[in-house]
Amino acid sequence: MVPTATTLPATPVPVVPGVSQELAQGRARRISRLAYDLHLTIPARKAEPIAATETVRFHLTAADQPVQLDFKEQTANLKSVTVNGQAVAIDHHDEHVVLPAASLKTGSNEVQIAFTAGNQSLNRNEDFLYTLLVPDRARTVFPVFDQPNLKASFRLTLSVPSGWEAMANAPQDSIHNVLNGLIPGSNTYFFAPSDTISTYLFSFAAGKFERVSRTLGGRQMQFLHRETDKDKLRLSLGPIFQIHADALKFLEQYTGIPYPFRKFDFVALPDFQYGGMEHVGAIDYKASTLFLDEGATQDQKISRSSLIAHETAHMWFGDLVTMQWFNDVWMKEVFANFMADKITQVAVANSNYDLKFVIDHYPAAYGIDRTTGANPIRQELDNLKDAGSLYGNIIYHKAPIMMRQLERLMGEEPFRQGLQEYLKKYRFGNATWPDLIQILDARTPANLQAWNQVWVNQPGRPIFDYSLKTSNGKITSLQLTQQAEDKSERLWPQLFEVLLVYPNGGVKELTVNMNQREVRVPTAQGEATPAFVLFNSTGLGYGVFPLDKQPTAGLTTLQNPVARAAAYVNLYENMLNGRTIAPRQLLEIYRQALPKEQEELNIKLLTGQLTDMYWKLLKPTERAALAPALEKELWRAMQQNPAANSRKLLFKAYQSVALTKEAQTRLYQVWDKEQAPAGVKLTEDDYTALALALAVRDYPAATPILPKQLARIQNPDRKKRMEFLLPALSPDVPTRDAFFASLADEKNREKEAWVTTALAYLHHPLRAATSEKYLPQSLALLEEIQQTGDIFFPYSWLQATLGSYQTATAARTVREFLAAHPTYNPKLRAKLLQAADDVFRAEKLVL
């Protein structure tokens, strides 16, 4: 008979590199009840391979076609494959192990594989290693169904060298615990089955760590670290545990859901690629962010709190409820940042939540959204191998701004209730952004679907303008208009404030509901004519806001530090847009403002923007002409500021701009004698940074600076970092050339944080004349870097490479590269356009 459509055999999904959306969707329909048993034997020597065995158990709805396991490694790494008790031929190609349909069955299946684990994402060091498998790197270590909506339980067994500690997602098995090693000179850790988690959250760390255990709020927490500085340990361990406990308490109350997993531990890793990673039961952190000393600024303490709160929030937002596909990866990040901001508001003494929000999010979001490579918050993704390119400042910084606007539109309580419904409905499962929008839409009269289209699904920002009419000392009309920066017809509905500022210091704040292209502010009518109007005074609006009468003199008289921060951001964005104010004008404003600004976070913002303009928007001759006066002003401002943290920020700015022999000699004396300026606390890390700053200036010290600083460093991890940086800072051009050439070899890029630091010095403006020749090869390596590096590495590579150039030839190199590669990966092309934006703007703005 002729088969009907329902009796036709299923068409196998093509085997292609990566994890295609077609493959992921097909597997999600067919596969369930997934569990992995994984045993890894870690040798004492880093160069030796890691032997591994694995059992994969899953339920199949139909066994009429092959099943693909993802394994991005050489076929030679596979030793044997057994399916349901029968050995099968190894069929491995295009990054997949293909299990034959003839060996599978409807219902329960068991696959056993002996293999050599892949090294790419095991981050192996001589005496420790750790996994980092987001977004699709689990498949670089072991065969796996590597997609977020095939959650599984993992039972891990680790054989490690004697004396090593180990931590994983699950508790150590309560019966076996740590036993005598299965191989000589080793211990074997047996871990219980983990909670049901996505593959990118599977994690372990093992090595020579110190283990600290404390119980707070009735919960035991364990912490692995390698810090050797006793002062840092004394000052930091208490806050690290307490901030975690406070964050857990807040999130349980806010979500209405008790902590949902079996344990809550964390690890501090030297030079970790990210600030943190939210592995269930075993969060990873960059050690330098957690361990602070007596010289820590308030900003560093707030940043630590925000980081811990961010990763803890992920336990609910991302780990408990996970995106269906990585096109919604931004969801977990936006909610982690959004909740971290709320937690820090109540957890850190003397923290200004609104001020921190403005300074953390707006410059970073605008830094991408103003570029021709800007991407929307929610992006398309056809294959998981490209998921790493979705990450960036739009996800981490524009999305929280969007979410705060959404909360304001809905109201805090309806918004919170919607989130609680979402978490309870999809707990231990997967959901999409449209799933959440549907829940929220039912709780507000606003049209969230239309609102969502411009805020979430499209890139860019509006530019605002205004008309102010007055008569007889009174405002007769205040009207605002918005126009998309790309001149399209899009509108960003939003709420923000304008501040009427009067000569006597009085102010009047008015709320604007900018839900149309043109909006009149009725509450302004009849108010007294102000000295100037400050737009977006609470820092909650999004876009390029106008400057009224260039309110330079009145800025520092504003009592609210948030209003001042919003003004500084407005000024900077208008300057970059070539609108109203020029770089030299803004430099003069900031030079006047710095001695008067007393808020630490605003000093951080001002000094950051000032040093950016100094290095990127002044010609070398003008920079040299300005340096003597600017150095004196920064030193004087540092001496006069009463706050130690602010003094340190101003000293760092002085260190950044120092060009004259007098300033460099002063810095050298501080470094050489290890005697900080009065009222400034400098630590080993600060003295290392000072040594590097002197080295990039080729300071003629009697004794070589960098070897002497290297000898001062006691921590072995920090010493290795310094050793890596030495050739990048060499005064000898051939040595620097050789260092750059070495980065073409993947093994020399393993420590990505080291590499980007080295590149920043290699391409420092003072070295630009000899380093610009590296640009073509730097761009040529980009695709390989995306394939071999972690998710932030391609952009950080580009940013460290291009970030300081202001020459027409550097801009031309980028344009010629793009012209020569018309079919270049569009997401990498966007990253390149984002990173090159300052170079392109410098062509127009450099004086």
Coordinates of C-alpha atoms in Angstrom, one line a residue, residues 271 685 688-689 692 710 716-726 753-754 757-758 761:
D271 CA 41.9 34.9 37.1
D685 CA 47.9 44.7 43.7
T688 CA 51.8 45.9 40.8
A689 CA 49.5 48.2 38.7
L692 CA 53.1 48.2 35.1
L710 CA 57.8 40.3 40.7
P716 CA 52.1 32.1 43.4
D717 CA 49.0 32.6 41.2
R718 CA 49.6 36.4 41.1
K719 CA 53.3 35.8 40.5
K720 CA 52.5 33.6 37.4
R721 CA 50.3 36.4 36.1
M722 CA 53.0 38.9 36.4
E723 CA 55.5 36.6 34.6
F724 CA 53.1 36.3 31.7
L725 CA 52.8 40.1 31.4
L726 CA 56.5 40.9 31.4
A753 CA 42.2 37.6 31.7
W754 CA 46.0 37.6 31.4
T757 CA 45.5 42.7 30.3
A758 CA 48.7 42.2 28.3
Y761 CA 49.4 47.4 27.7

